[in-house]
Amino acid sequence: MPFTRTPTPRELRQDLLLAAVLLVGGILSAGLSSLAKVYGNEQGPLWTAIPYVLVISAAIALRRRRPGPVAVVVSLAFVVATSLKVPEIYAGNIAMFIALYTVGAWMNARRSAFFVRVGIMVVMAAWLVVEMYRQAIDHAAKADVVAGAFSPLVAFLMLQVLLNVLYFGGAYYFGERSWSAARQRAALEQRTQELERERALSAAQAVALDRVRIARELHDVVAHHVSVMGVQAGAARMMIPQDPQAATEIVAGIETSARDAIRDFRQLLDTLRAPGDTEDASSTVDIDDIAELTAASTSAGLRTRLQVIGDPVPVPRVTAVNLYRIAQESLTNARRHAGPDAEADVRIRYEPGSVELEVVNTGRVVTGLRPGLGQLGMRERATASGGTIELVPRPAGGFRVRATLPLTSTPAPERADAPAGGDPRRGTEDA
């Protein structure tokens, strides 16, 4: 969008004030110039200065509204007043400088602004040449004029040329500088507004991400512990008539699950209350705690085996937490959907530069994926650690979750789900 400059009400009031000052100064200048006889015997009557000062003052009052016409009017008034020897020269010179400056500083049509200023300069230069020629003819008969190449008249005329070059050149230069400065300020203000909008958008995105993170943590904690307690409560109800001692042990397991749930909720609340915490402080679990997770899964009725492949290496905190939560969600889903006779295998593979978690369960045949918060949370956790995840049903029944996370925290795009058969390199492990 092209830059346009529009005067504010305050700037328009300043133009009125400037016009009033110019009017008063022009009247005083006219009176003093008349007394000083600036034009000698050829000087015009004093009253002729009044309409001249009124015209240039009124034009200056409108300089930012109509820069081009104001410059033309002031220039013509100056030429007429000088030709008629009106006893006022200072206010007129100031008004013409301001008018030429305003064309460069405020006229939005830049091509027209250029032609207006150049046209006025050409006309004024031609008029100056004519006046200089006329003065040279009038003084040609005087001996002191022709008495050398640099006579007083020639020196005076050269001084007039120099002053006019500086006068018009300064008006042109300062007008262009003002326009460029205004355009730079406008661009800076626009960038500032864009940055402010981006800051507000980033803040909104941060809030949304925090909400997603809280929802994910709550889902992981609630889904796992409530699922375990639900299974244990059902088993206890069935065992009370047959084996009260076993039912008592199951109830103790429910109490343990409840305490674990309360502990996890407290950790989550502490994380939310502490400002500036990152996700690596949102949990105290580690990759080694997956062993306890598999044992708890077995106690809850899903026989679960853990296998560690490779030499264990230190795992970044965020990666360890995400692996734990993925394993937790996978086992929770298996207890819910795999059936009463299902079993699960949890494998942790340490490979060069990465660690892989694979949770495979037997059970009912899964005909299609049903997207939910659990699957979304697992994908988000894998992506947050810069890894990939596969969520695929097994042809023989059951489900497989395989997450491969690097041992660095560089995010990477999530890989699309693999075909139902999985990775050919590990196809024998699904049998």
C-alpha positions as a LaTeX table, in Angstrom:
\begin{tabular}{lrrr}
\hline
Residue & $x$ (\AA) & $y$ (\AA) & $z$ (\AA) \\
\hline
Met1 & 0.00 & 0.00 & 0.00 \\
Pro2 & 1.53 & 3.38 & $-1.04$ \\
Phe3 & 2.39 & 5.78 & 1.75 \\
Thr4 & 0.12 & 8.81 & 2.15 \\
Arg5 & 0.53 & 11.65 & 4.59 \\
Thr6 & $-2.59$ & 13.18 & 6.14 \\
Pro7 & $-2.38$ & 16.18 & 8.50 \\
Thr8 & $-3.87$ & 15.81 & 11.93 \\
Pro9 & $-6.25$ & 18.39 & 13.47 \\
Arg10 & $-3.38$ & 19.56 & 15.68 \\
Glu11 & $-1.15$ & 20.17 & 12.65 \\
Leu12 & $-3.94$ & 22.09 & 10.91 \\
Arg13 & $-4.28$ & 24.32 & 13.98 \\
Gln14 & $-0.53$ & 24.87 & 13.88 \\
Asp15 & $-0.89$ & 26.10 & 10.27 \\
Leu16 & $-3.46$ & 28.67 & 11.40 \\
Leu17 & $-1.11$ & 29.84 & 14.13 \\
Leu18 & 1.77 & 30.07 & 11.65 \\
Ala19 & $-0.41$ & 32.10 & 9.28 \\
Ala20 & $-1.31$ & 34.51 & 12.10 \\
Val21 & 2.34 & 34.96 & 13.05 \\
Leu22 & 3.25 & 35.54 & 9.38 \\
Leu23 & 0.46 & 38.12 & 9.04 \\
Val24 & 1.64 & 40.10 & 12.06 \\
Gly25 & 5.30 & 39.77 & 11.02 \\
Gly26 & 4.48 & 40.79 & 7.44 \\
Ile27 & 2.68 & 43.96 & 8.56 \\
Leu28 & 5.59 & 44.94 & 10.82 \\
Ser29 & 8.08 & 44.12 & 8.04 \\
Ala30 & 6.10 & 46.23 & 5.56 \\
Gly31 & 6.07 & 49.24 & 7.89 \\
Leu32 & 9.78 & 49.02 & 8.62 \\
Ser33 & 10.67 & 48.35 & 4.97 \\
Ser34 & 8.65 & 51.41 & 3.92 \\
Leu35 & 10.53 & 53.59 & 6.38 \\
Ala36 & 13.86 & 52.12 & 5.33 \\
Lys37 & 13.13 & 52.74 & 1.60 \\
Val38 & 14.28 & 49.23 & 0.57 \\
Tyr39 & 13.42 & 50.02 & $-3.08$ \\
Gly40 & 14.54 & 53.64 & $-3.01$ \\
Asn41 & 12.52 & 56.11 & $-5.03$ \\
Glu42 & 10.83 & 53.30 & $-7.01$ \\
Gln43 & 9.16 & 51.87 & $-3.88$ \\
Gly44 & 5.40 & 51.36 & $-4.07$ \\
Pro45 & 2.85 & 52.73 & $-1.59$ \\
Leu46 & 2.68 & 51.17 & 1.87 \\
Trp47 & $-0.95$ & 50.16 & 1.50 \\
Thr48 & $-0.02$ & 47.73 & $-1.32$ \\
Ala49 & 1.77 & 45.55 & 1.26 \\
Ile50 & $-1.48$ & 44.85 & 3.16 \\
Pro51 & $-3.23$ & 42.76 & 0.45 \\
Tyr52 & 0.06 & 41.04 & $-0.35$ \\
Val53 & 0.58 & 39.97 & 3.28 \\
Leu54 & $-3.07$ & 38.90 & 3.55 \\
Val55 & $-2.79$ & 36.71 & 0.43 \\
Ile56 & 0.39 & 34.88 & 1.50 \\
Ser57 & $-0.85$ & 34.45 & 5.10 \\
Ala58 & $-4.17$ & 32.98 & 3.94 \\
Ala59 & $-2.32$ & 30.64 & 1.59 \\
Ile60 & 0.03 & 29.45 & 4.35 \\
Ala61 & $-3.01$ & 28.66 & 6.53 \\
Leu62 & $-3.99$ & 26.07 & 3.89 \\
Arg63 & $-0.51$ & 24.78 & 3.11 \\
Arg64 & $-0.99$ & 21.18 & 4.33 \\
Arg65 & $-4.47$ & 20.87 & 2.85 \\
Arg66 & $-3.49$ & 22.06 & $-0.67$ \\
Pro67 & 0.32 & 22.09 & $-0.93$ \\
Gly68 & 0.52 & 22.49 & $-4.73$ \\
Pro69 & $-1.96$ & 25.36 & $-5.21$ \\
Val70 & $-0.58$ & 27.17 & $-2.15$ \\
Ala71 & 2.96 & 27.06 & $-3.56$ \\
Val72 & 1.79 & 28.42 & $-6.91$ \\
Val73 & $-0.24$ & 31.25 & $-5.31$ \\
Val74 & 2.58 & 32.30 & $-2.99$ \\
Ser75 & 5.13 & 32.26 & $-5.83$ \\
Leu76 & 2.94 & 34.37 & $-8.13$ \\
Ala77 & 2.20 & 36.80 & $-5.33$ \\
Phe78 & 5.93 & 37.11 & $-4.65$ \\
Val79 & 6.74 & 37.81 & $-8.32$ \\
Val80 & 3.96 & 40.42 & $-8.59$ \\
Ala81 & 4.90 & 42.12 & $-5.32$ \\
Thr82 & 8.58 & 42.26 & $-6.23$ \\
Ser83 & 7.83 & 43.58 & $-9.71$ \\
Leu84 & 5.60 & 46.33 & $-8.27$ \\
Lys85 & 8.21 & 47.19 & $-5.61$ \\
Val86 & 5.81 & 46.46 & $-2.75$ \\
Pro87 & 7.62 & 47.49 & 0.47 \\
Glu88 & 7.74 & 43.98 & 1.98 \\
Ile89 & 10.33 & 41.32 & 1.14 \\
Tyr90 & 11.05 & 39.25 & 4.25 \\
Ala91 & 7.62 & 37.74 & 5.01 \\
Gly92 & 7.21 & 36.95 & 1.30 \\
Asn93 & 10.55 & 35.11 & 1.16 \\
Ile94 & 9.68 & 33.12 & 4.27 \\
Ala95 & 6.23 & 32.24 & 2.93 \\
Met96 & 7.62 & 31.01 & $-0.41$ \\
Phe97 & 10.25 & 28.86 & 1.35 \\
Ile98 & 7.56 & 27.32 & 3.57 \\
Ala99 & 5.30 & 26.71 & 0.55 \\
Leu100 & 8.01 & 24.95 & $-1.46$ \\
Tyr101 & 9.03 & 22.92 & 1.60 \\
Thr102 & 5.40 & 21.87 & 2.19 \\
Val103 & 5.04 & 20.60 & $-1.38$ \\
Gly104 & 7.98 & 18.25 & $-0.84$ \\
Ala105 & 6.94 & 17.26 & 2.68 \\
Trp106 & 3.16 & 16.84 & 2.36 \\
Met107 & 2.07 & 16.39 & $-1.24$ \\
Asn108 & 1.11 & 12.73 & $-1.65$ \\
Ala109 & 1.28 & 12.77 & $-5.46$ \\
Arg110 & 5.06 & 12.62 & $-5.65$ \\
Arg111 & 5.33 & 13.06 & $-9.41$ \\
Ser112 & 3.14 & 16.15 & $-9.25$ \\
Ala113 & 5.14 & 17.44 & $-6.29$ \\
Phe114 & 8.32 & 17.17 & $-8.32$ \\
Phe115 & 6.88 & 19.03 & $-11.33$ \\
Val116 & 5.34 & 21.75 & $-9.16$ \\
Arg117 & 8.64 & 22.52 & $-7.46$ \\
Val118 & 10.71 & 22.27 & $-10.62$ \\
Gly119 & 8.20 & 24.46 & $-12.49$ \\
Ile120 & 8.31 & 27.15 & $-9.81$ \\
Met121 & 12.11 & 27.06 & $-9.76$ \\
Val122 & 12.33 & 27.37 & $-13.55$ \\
Val123 & 9.90 & 30.30 & $-13.58$ \\
Met124 & 11.70 & 32.02 & $-10.74$ \\
Ala125 & 15.08 & 31.45 & $-12.41$ \\
Ala126 & 13.82 & 32.92 & $-15.70$ \\
Trp127 & 12.35 & 35.88 & $-13.87$ \\
Leu128 & 15.62 & 36.40 & $-12.00$ \\
Val129 & 17.60 & 36.33 & $-15.24$ \\
Val130 & 15.28 & 38.93 & $-16.77$ \\
Glu131 & 15.59 & 41.16 & $-13.71$ \\
Met132 & 19.37 & 40.79 & $-13.69$ \\
Tyr133 & 19.54 & 41.65 & $-17.38$ \\
Arg134 & 17.36 & 44.70 & $-16.86$ \\
Gln135 & 19.53 & 45.92 & $-14.00$ \\
Ala136 & 22.66 & 45.39 & $-16.09$ \\
Ile137 & 21.19 & 47.49 & $-18.94$ \\
Asp138 & 20.11 & 50.25 & $-16.54$ \\
His139 & 23.62 & 50.52 & $-15.07$ \\
Ala140 & 25.60 & 49.91 & $-18.28$ \\
Ala141 & 26.42 & 53.60 & $-18.69$ \\
Lys142 & 28.08 & 53.87 & $-15.31$ \\
Ala143 & 31.86 & 53.73 & $-15.34$ \\
Asp144 & 32.17 & 51.71 & $-12.18$ \\
Val145 & 30.07 & 48.92 & $-13.67$ \\
Val146 & 32.24 & 48.27 & $-16.70$ \\
Ala147 & 35.49 & 48.82 & $-14.92$ \\
Gly148 & 36.46 & 45.19 & $-14.70$ \\
Ala149 & 35.20 & 41.66 & $-14.85$ \\
Phe150 & 34.12 & 41.69 & $-11.17$ \\
Ser151 & 32.49 & 45.06 & $-10.84$ \\
Pro152 & 30.16 & 45.71 & $-7.89$ \\
Leu153 & 27.11 & 45.01 & $-10.07$ \\
Val154 & 28.45 & 41.68 & $-11.27$ \\
Ala155 & 29.35 & 40.72 & $-7.72$ \\
Phe156 & 25.86 & 41.68 & $-6.58$ \\
Leu157 & 24.23 & 39.65 & $-9.34$ \\
Met158 & 26.42 & 36.61 & $-8.57$ \\
Leu159 & 25.47 & 36.92 & $-4.90$ \\
Gln160 & 21.80 & 36.90 & $-5.90$ \\
Val161 & 22.33 & 33.75 & $-7.94$ \\
Leu162 & 24.11 & 32.02 & $-5.05$ \\
Leu163 & 21.43 & 33.00 & $-2.54$ \\
Asn164 & 18.64 & 31.75 & $-4.81$ \\
Val165 & 20.40 & 28.44 & $-5.41$ \\
Leu166 & 20.76 & 27.91 & $-1.66$ \\
Tyr167 & 17.23 & 29.16 & $-1.04$ \\
Phe168 & 15.41 & 26.90 & $-3.52$ \\
Gly169 & 17.80 & 23.98 & $-3.03$ \\
Gly170 & 17.28 & 24.10 & 0.73 \\
Ala171 & 13.49 & 24.16 & 0.38 \\
Tyr172 & 13.63 & 21.17 & $-1.98$ \\
Tyr173 & 16.06 & 19.19 & 0.18 \\
Phe174 & 14.33 & 19.72 & 3.51 \\
Gly175 & 10.94 & 18.91 & 1.98 \\
Glu176 & 12.24 & 15.59 & 0.65 \\
Arg177 & 13.87 & 14.82 & 3.98 \\
Ser178 & 10.62 & 15.46 & 5.84 \\
Trp179 & 8.69 & 13.17 & 3.47 \\
Ser180 & 11.28 & 10.39 & 3.84 \\
Ala181 & 11.29 & 10.72 & 7.63 \\
Ala182 & 7.48 & 10.57 & 7.75 \\
Arg183 & 7.47 & 7.48 & 5.53 \\
Gln184 & 10.05 & 5.79 & 7.76 \\
Arg185 & 8.02 & 6.63 & 10.87 \\
Ala186 & 4.90 & 5.20 & 9.26 \\
Ala187 & 6.75 & 2.02 & 8.31 \\
Leu188 & 8.11 & 1.75 & 11.86 \\
Glu189 & 4.64 & 2.22 & 13.33 \\
Gln190 & 3.26 & $-0.42$ & 10.99 \\
Arg191 & 6.00 & $-2.87$ & 11.99 \\
Thr192 & 5.32 & $-2.05$ & 15.64 \\
Gln193 & 1.63 & $-2.81$ & 15.17 \\
Glu194 & 2.47 & $-6.05$ & 13.37 \\
Leu195 & 4.82 & $-7.04$ & 16.19 \\
Glu196 & 2.11 & $-6.22$ & 18.72 \\
Arg197 & $-0.37$ & $-8.39$ & 16.83 \\
Glu198 & 2.20 & $-11.19$ & 16.63 \\
Arg199 & 2.88 & $-10.82$ & 20.35 \\
Ala200 & $-0.83$ & $-11.08$ & 21.12 \\
Leu201 & $-1.12$ & $-14.08$ & 18.79 \\
Ser202 & 1.90 & $-15.73$ & 20.41 \\
Ala203 & 0.41 & $-15.15$ & 23.86 \\
Ala204 & $-2.89$ & $-16.68$ & 22.73 \\
Gln205 & $-1.05$ & $-19.64$ & 21.22 \\
Ala206 & 0.93 & $-20.08$ & 24.43 \\
Val207 & $-2.30$ & $-20.14$ & 26.43 \\
Ala208 & $-3.80$ & $-22.66$ & 24.00 \\
Leu209 & $-0.69$ & $-24.85$ & 24.23 \\
Asp210 & $-0.83$ & $-24.70$ & 28.02 \\
Arg211 & $-4.48$ & $-25.74$ & 27.92 \\
Val212 & $-3.62$ & $-28.65$ & 25.63 \\
Arg213 & $-0.77$ & $-29.65$ & 27.92 \\
Ile214 & $-3.00$ & $-29.52$ & 31.00 \\
Ala215 & $-5.70$ & $-31.52$ & 29.24 \\
Arg216 & $-3.14$ & $-34.09$ & 28.15 \\
Glu217 & $-1.71$ & $-34.47$ & 31.65 \\
Leu218 & $-5.17$ & $-34.72$ & 33.21 \\
His219 & $-6.21$ & $-37.31$ & 30.65 \\
Asp220 & $-3.11$ & $-39.40$ & 31.28 \\
Val221 & $-3.47$ & $-39.31$ & 35.05 \\
Val222 & $-7.24$ & $-39.76$ & 35.22 \\
Ala223 & $-7.50$ & $-42.39$ & 32.49 \\
His224 & $-4.76$ & $-44.57$ & 33.92 \\
His225 & $-5.56$ & $-44.47$ & 37.62 \\
Val226 & $-9.33$ & $-44.55$ & 37.26 \\
Ser227 & $-9.05$ & $-47.45$ & 34.83 \\
Val228 & $-6.86$ & $-49.38$ & 37.26 \\
Met229 & $-9.15$ & $-48.65$ & 40.20 \\
Gly230 & $-12.19$ & $-49.60$ & 38.17 \\
Val231 & $-10.73$ & $-52.98$ & 37.23 \\
Gln232 & $-9.57$ & $-53.63$ & 40.79 \\
Ala233 & $-12.93$ & $-52.61$ & 42.24 \\
Gly234 & $-14.73$ & $-55.00$ & 39.91 \\
Ala235 & $-12.37$ & $-57.82$ & 40.83 \\
Ala236 & $-12.79$ & $-57.11$ & 44.54 \\
Arg237 & $-16.58$ & $-57.20$ & 44.25 \\
Met238 & $-16.39$ & $-60.60$ & 42.60 \\
Met239 & $-13.85$ & $-61.97$ & 45.08 \\
Ile240 & $-15.53$ & $-60.88$ & 48.32 \\
Pro241 & $-17.97$ & $-63.88$ & 48.50 \\
Gln242 & $-15.33$ & $-66.40$ & 47.43 \\
Asp243 & $-12.04$ & $-65.20$ & 48.92 \\
Pro244 & $-12.27$ & $-62.28$ & 51.38 \\
Gln245 & $-8.48$ & $-62.28$ & 51.87 \\
Ala246 & $-7.84$ & $-61.82$ & 48.15 \\
Ala247 & $-10.51$ & $-59.13$ & 48.05 \\
Thr248 & $-8.72$ & $-57.36$ & 50.89 \\
Glu249 & $-5.48$ & $-57.38$ & 48.91 \\
Ile250 & $-7.29$ & $-56.00$ & 45.88 \\
Val251 & $-8.78$ & $-53.22$ & 48.00 \\
Ala252 & $-5.27$ & $-52.42$ & 49.20 \\
Gly253 & $-4.26$ & $-52.14$ & 45.56 \\
Ile254 & $-7.12$ & $-49.72$ & 44.99 \\
Glu255 & $-5.85$ & $-47.60$ & 47.89 \\
Thr256 & $-2.38$ & $-47.63$ & 46.37 \\
Ser257 & $-3.76$ & $-46.53$ & 43.00 \\
Ala258 & $-5.73$ & $-43.77$ & 44.71 \\
Arg259 & $-2.60$ & $-42.52$ & 46.50 \\
Asp260 & $-0.69$ & $-42.59$ & 43.22 \\
Ala261 & $-3.45$ & $-40.61$ & 41.56 \\
Ile262 & $-3.42$ & $-38.02$ & 44.35 \\
Arg263 & 0.37 & $-37.78$ & 44.08 \\
Asp264 & 0.22 & $-37.22$ & 40.34 \\
Phe265 & $-2.49$ & $-34.60$ & 40.74 \\
Arg266 & $-0.41$ & $-32.75$ & 43.33 \\
Gln267 & 2.60 & $-32.81$ & 41.02 \\
Leu268 & 0.48 & $-31.39$ & 38.23 \\
Leu269 & $-0.94$ & $-28.65$ & 40.47 \\
Asp270 & 2.54 & $-27.75$ & 41.72 \\
Thr271 & 3.68 & $-27.46$ & 38.13 \\
Leu272 & 0.78 & $-25.17$ & 37.24 \\
Arg273 & 1.39 & $-22.95$ & 40.27 \\
Ala274 & 5.13 & $-22.57$ & 39.61 \\
Pro275 & 5.74 & $-19.89$ & 36.93 \\
Gly276 & 8.28 & $-20.54$ & 34.20 \\
Asp277 & 8.37 & $-24.31$ & 34.58 \\
Thr278 & 8.81 & $-26.35$ & 31.45 \\
Glu279 & 7.36 & $-29.74$ & 30.64 \\
Asp280 & 10.43 & $-31.55$ & 31.90 \\
Ala281 & 9.38 & $-30.49$ & 35.41 \\
Ser282 & 5.78 & $-31.61$ & 35.04 \\
Ser283 & 6.46 & $-35.09$ & 36.38 \\
Thr284 & 8.94 & $-36.96$ & 38.53 \\
Val285 & 8.63 & $-40.20$ & 36.57 \\
Asp286 & 11.56 & $-41.59$ & 34.63 \\
Ile287 & 12.08 & $-44.27$ & 32.05 \\
Asp288 & 13.03 & $-46.73$ & 34.80 \\
Asp289 & 9.55 & $-46.29$ & 36.30 \\
Ile290 & 8.11 & $-48.16$ & 33.33 \\
Ala291 & 9.01 & $-51.35$ & 35.23 \\
Glu292 & 6.65 & $-50.33$ & 38.04 \\
Leu293 & 4.07 & $-49.42$ & 35.44 \\
Thr294 & 4.17 & $-52.90$ & 33.93 \\
Ala295 & 3.93 & $-54.47$ & 37.38 \\
Ala296 & 0.89 & $-52.32$ & 38.18 \\
Ser297 & $-0.64$ & $-53.31$ & 34.85 \\
Thr298 & $-0.21$ & $-56.97$ & 35.72 \\
Ser299 & $-1.80$ & $-56.40$ & 39.13 \\
Ala300 & $-4.73$ & $-54.69$ & 37.40 \\
Gly301 & $-5.47$ & $-57.84$ & 35.39 \\
Leu302 & $-3.45$ & $-57.34$ & 32.19 \\
Arg303 & $-0.47$ & $-59.67$ & 32.23 \\
Thr304 & 2.41 & $-57.48$ & 31.11 \\
Arg305 & 6.05 & $-58.34$ & 30.42 \\
Leu306 & 8.92 & $-55.87$ & 30.19 \\
Gln307 & 12.01 & $-56.40$ & 28.05 \\
Val308 & 14.98 & $-54.04$ & 27.79 \\
Ile309 & 17.08 & $-54.44$ & 24.65 \\
Gly310 & 20.49 & $-52.85$ & 24.33 \\
Asp311 & 22.70 & $-51.05$ & 26.80 \\
Pro312 & 20.76 & $-48.41$ & 28.77 \\
Val313 & 22.03 & $-44.85$ & 28.32 \\
Pro314 & 21.00 & $-41.57$ & 29.97 \\
Val315 & 17.72 & $-40.30$ & 28.51 \\
Pro316 & 16.73 & $-36.59$ & 28.55 \\
Arg317 & 14.11 & $-35.79$ & 31.15 \\
Val318 & 11.42 & $-34.71$ & 28.66 \\
Thr319 & 11.99 & $-37.81$ & 26.56 \\
Ala320 & 11.79 & $-40.07$ & 29.62 \\
Val321 & 8.53 & $-38.46$ & 30.79 \\
Asn322 & 7.00 & $-38.76$ & 27.32 \\
Leu323 & 8.01 & $-42.42$ & 27.00 \\
Tyr324 & 6.48 & $-43.17$ & 30.38 \\
Arg325 & 3.22 & $-41.44$ & 29.49 \\
Ile326 & 3.03 & $-43.20$ & 26.12 \\
Ala327 & 3.53 & $-46.58$ & 27.83 \\
Gln328 & 0.95 & $-45.64$ & 30.46 \\
Glu329 & $-1.66$ & $-44.67$ & 27.86 \\
Ser330 & $-0.95$ & $-47.77$ & 25.76 \\
Leu331 & $-1.45$ & $-50.14$ & 28.69 \\
Thr332 & $-4.57$ & $-48.27$ & 29.80 \\
Asn333 & $-6.08$ & $-48.67$ & 26.33 \\
Ala334 & $-5.13$ & $-52.35$ & 26.31 \\
Arg335 & $-6.94$ & $-52.95$ & 29.61 \\
Arg336 & $-10.00$ & $-51.18$ & 28.28 \\
His337 & $-10.33$ & $-52.67$ & 24.82 \\
Ala338 & $-8.22$ & $-55.84$ & 24.48 \\
Gly339 & $-10.51$ & $-58.19$ & 26.43 \\
Pro340 & $-10.18$ & $-60.29$ & 29.60 \\
Asp341 & $-7.55$ & $-62.76$ & 28.32 \\
Ala342 & $-5.23$ & $-60.22$ & 26.68 \\
Glu343 & $-1.52$ & $-59.94$ & 27.41 \\
Ala344 & 0.94 & $-57.14$ & 26.75 \\
Asp345 & 4.64 & $-56.86$ & 26.04 \\
Val346 & 6.61 & $-53.69$ & 26.69 \\
Arg347 & 10.00 & $-53.41$ & 24.96 \\
Ile348 & 12.54 & $-50.64$ & 25.44 \\
Arg349 & 15.28 & $-50.61$ & 22.79 \\
Tyr350 & 18.38 & $-48.48$ & 23.13 \\
Glu351 & 19.82 & $-47.72$ & 19.71 \\
Pro352 & 22.59 & $-45.36$ & 18.63 \\
Gly353 & 21.18 & $-41.84$ & 19.04 \\
Ser354 & 17.64 & $-42.90$ & 19.90 \\
Val355 & 15.47 & $-44.93$ & 22.25 \\
Glu356 & 12.44 & $-46.90$ & 21.16 \\
Leu357 & 9.40 & $-47.90$ & 23.16 \\
Glu358 & 7.14 & $-50.64$ & 21.82 \\
Val359 & 3.93 & $-51.75$ & 23.53 \\
Val360 & 2.21 & $-54.75$ & 21.93 \\
Asn361 & $-0.92$ & $-56.41$ & 23.27 \\
Thr362 & $-3.02$ & $-59.36$ & 22.19 \\
Gly363 & $-6.80$ & $-59.47$ & 22.29 \\
Arg364 & $-9.68$ & $-58.45$ & 20.12 \\
Val365 & $-9.18$ & $-57.63$ & 16.46 \\
Val366 & $-9.23$ & $-53.88$ & 15.91 \\
Thr367 & $-11.09$ & $-53.08$ & 12.70 \\
Gly368 & $-10.28$ & $-49.37$ & 12.67 \\
Leu369 & $-8.76$ & $-46.61$ & 14.72 \\
Arg370 & $-11.09$ & $-44.42$ & 16.73 \\
Pro371 & $-9.35$ & $-41.07$ & 17.24 \\
Gly372 & $-9.39$ & $-39.84$ & 20.81 \\
Leu373 & $-7.52$ & $-37.70$ & 23.30 \\
Gly374 & $-5.25$ & $-40.60$ & 24.23 \\
Gln375 & $-3.94$ & $-41.13$ & 20.71 \\
Leu376 & $-3.63$ & $-37.38$ & 20.19 \\
Gly377 & $-1.67$ & $-37.03$ & 23.42 \\
Met378 & 0.74 & $-39.82$ & 22.42 \\
Arg379 & 1.34 & $-38.20$ & 19.04 \\
Glu380 & 1.93 & $-34.82$ & 20.64 \\
Arg381 & 4.40 & $-36.27$ & 23.10 \\
Ala382 & 6.35 & $-38.06$ & 20.39 \\
Thr383 & 6.45 & $-34.94$ & 18.24 \\
Ala384 & 7.46 & $-32.76$ & 21.21 \\
Ser385 & 10.55 & $-34.91$ & 21.70 \\
Gly386 & 11.39 & $-34.82$ & 17.98 \\
Gly387 & 10.45 & $-38.45$ & 17.36 \\
Thr388 & 7.90 & $-40.55$ & 15.50 \\
Ile389 & 5.13 & $-42.87$ & 16.58 \\
Glu390 & 3.15 & $-45.70$ & 15.03 \\
Leu391 & $-0.35$ & $-46.60$ & 16.21 \\
Val392 & $-1.48$ & $-49.69$ & 14.26 \\
Pro393 & $-3.77$ & $-52.68$ & 14.88 \\
Arg394 & $-2.24$ & $-56.16$ & 14.59 \\
Pro395 & $-3.70$ & $-58.55$ & 12.01 \\
Ala396 & $-3.87$ & $-61.40$ & 14.56 \\
Gly397 & $-5.65$ & $-59.21$ & 17.12 \\
Gly398 & $-4.59$ & $-56.55$ & 19.53 \\
Phe399 & $-2.67$ & $-53.35$ & 18.98 \\
Arg400 & 0.88 & $-52.07$ & 18.67 \\
Val401 & 2.32 & $-48.72$ & 19.70 \\
Arg402 & 5.89 & $-47.99$ & 18.66 \\
Ala403 & 7.55 & $-44.68$ & 19.51 \\
Thr404 & 11.08 & $-43.81$ & 18.45 \\
Leu405 & 12.52 & $-40.73$ & 20.15 \\
Pro406 & 15.97 & $-39.24$ & 19.64 \\
Leu407 & 18.26 & $-38.72$ & 22.59 \\
Thr408 & 18.24 & $-34.99$ & 21.80 \\
Ser409 & 15.29 & $-32.62$ & 22.09 \\
Thr410 & 15.27 & $-31.41$ & 18.47 \\
Pro411 & 11.65 & $-31.46$ & 17.20 \\
Ala412 & 10.96 & $-33.38$ & 14.01 \\
Pro413 & 7.85 & $-33.76$ & 11.88 \\
Glu414 & 5.57 & $-36.60$ & 12.85 \\
Arg415 & 5.70 & $-39.61$ & 10.54 \\
Ala416 & 2.51 & $-40.97$ & 9.15 \\
Asp417 & 1.19 & $-44.20$ & 10.55 \\
Ala418 & 2.81 & $-47.29$ & 9.12 \\
Pro419 & 0.77 & $-49.97$ & 7.37 \\
Ala420 & $-1.03$ & $-52.54$ & 9.47 \\
Gly421 & 1.86 & $-54.98$ & 9.08 \\
Gly422 & 4.31 & $-52.56$ & 10.79 \\
Asp423 & 8.01 & $-52.36$ & 10.23 \\
Pro424 & 9.31 & $-55.38$ & 8.25 \\
Arg425 & 12.45 & $-55.46$ & 10.38 \\
Arg426 & 10.39 & $-56.39$ & 13.46 \\
Gly427 & 7.56 & $-58.35$ & 11.93 \\
Thr428 & 8.59 & $-61.52$ & 13.77 \\
Glu429 & 8.09 & $-59.84$ & 17.16 \\
Asp430 & 4.38 & $-59.33$ & 16.51 \\
Ala431 & 3.66 & $-63.03$ & 16.08 \\
\hline
\end{tabular}
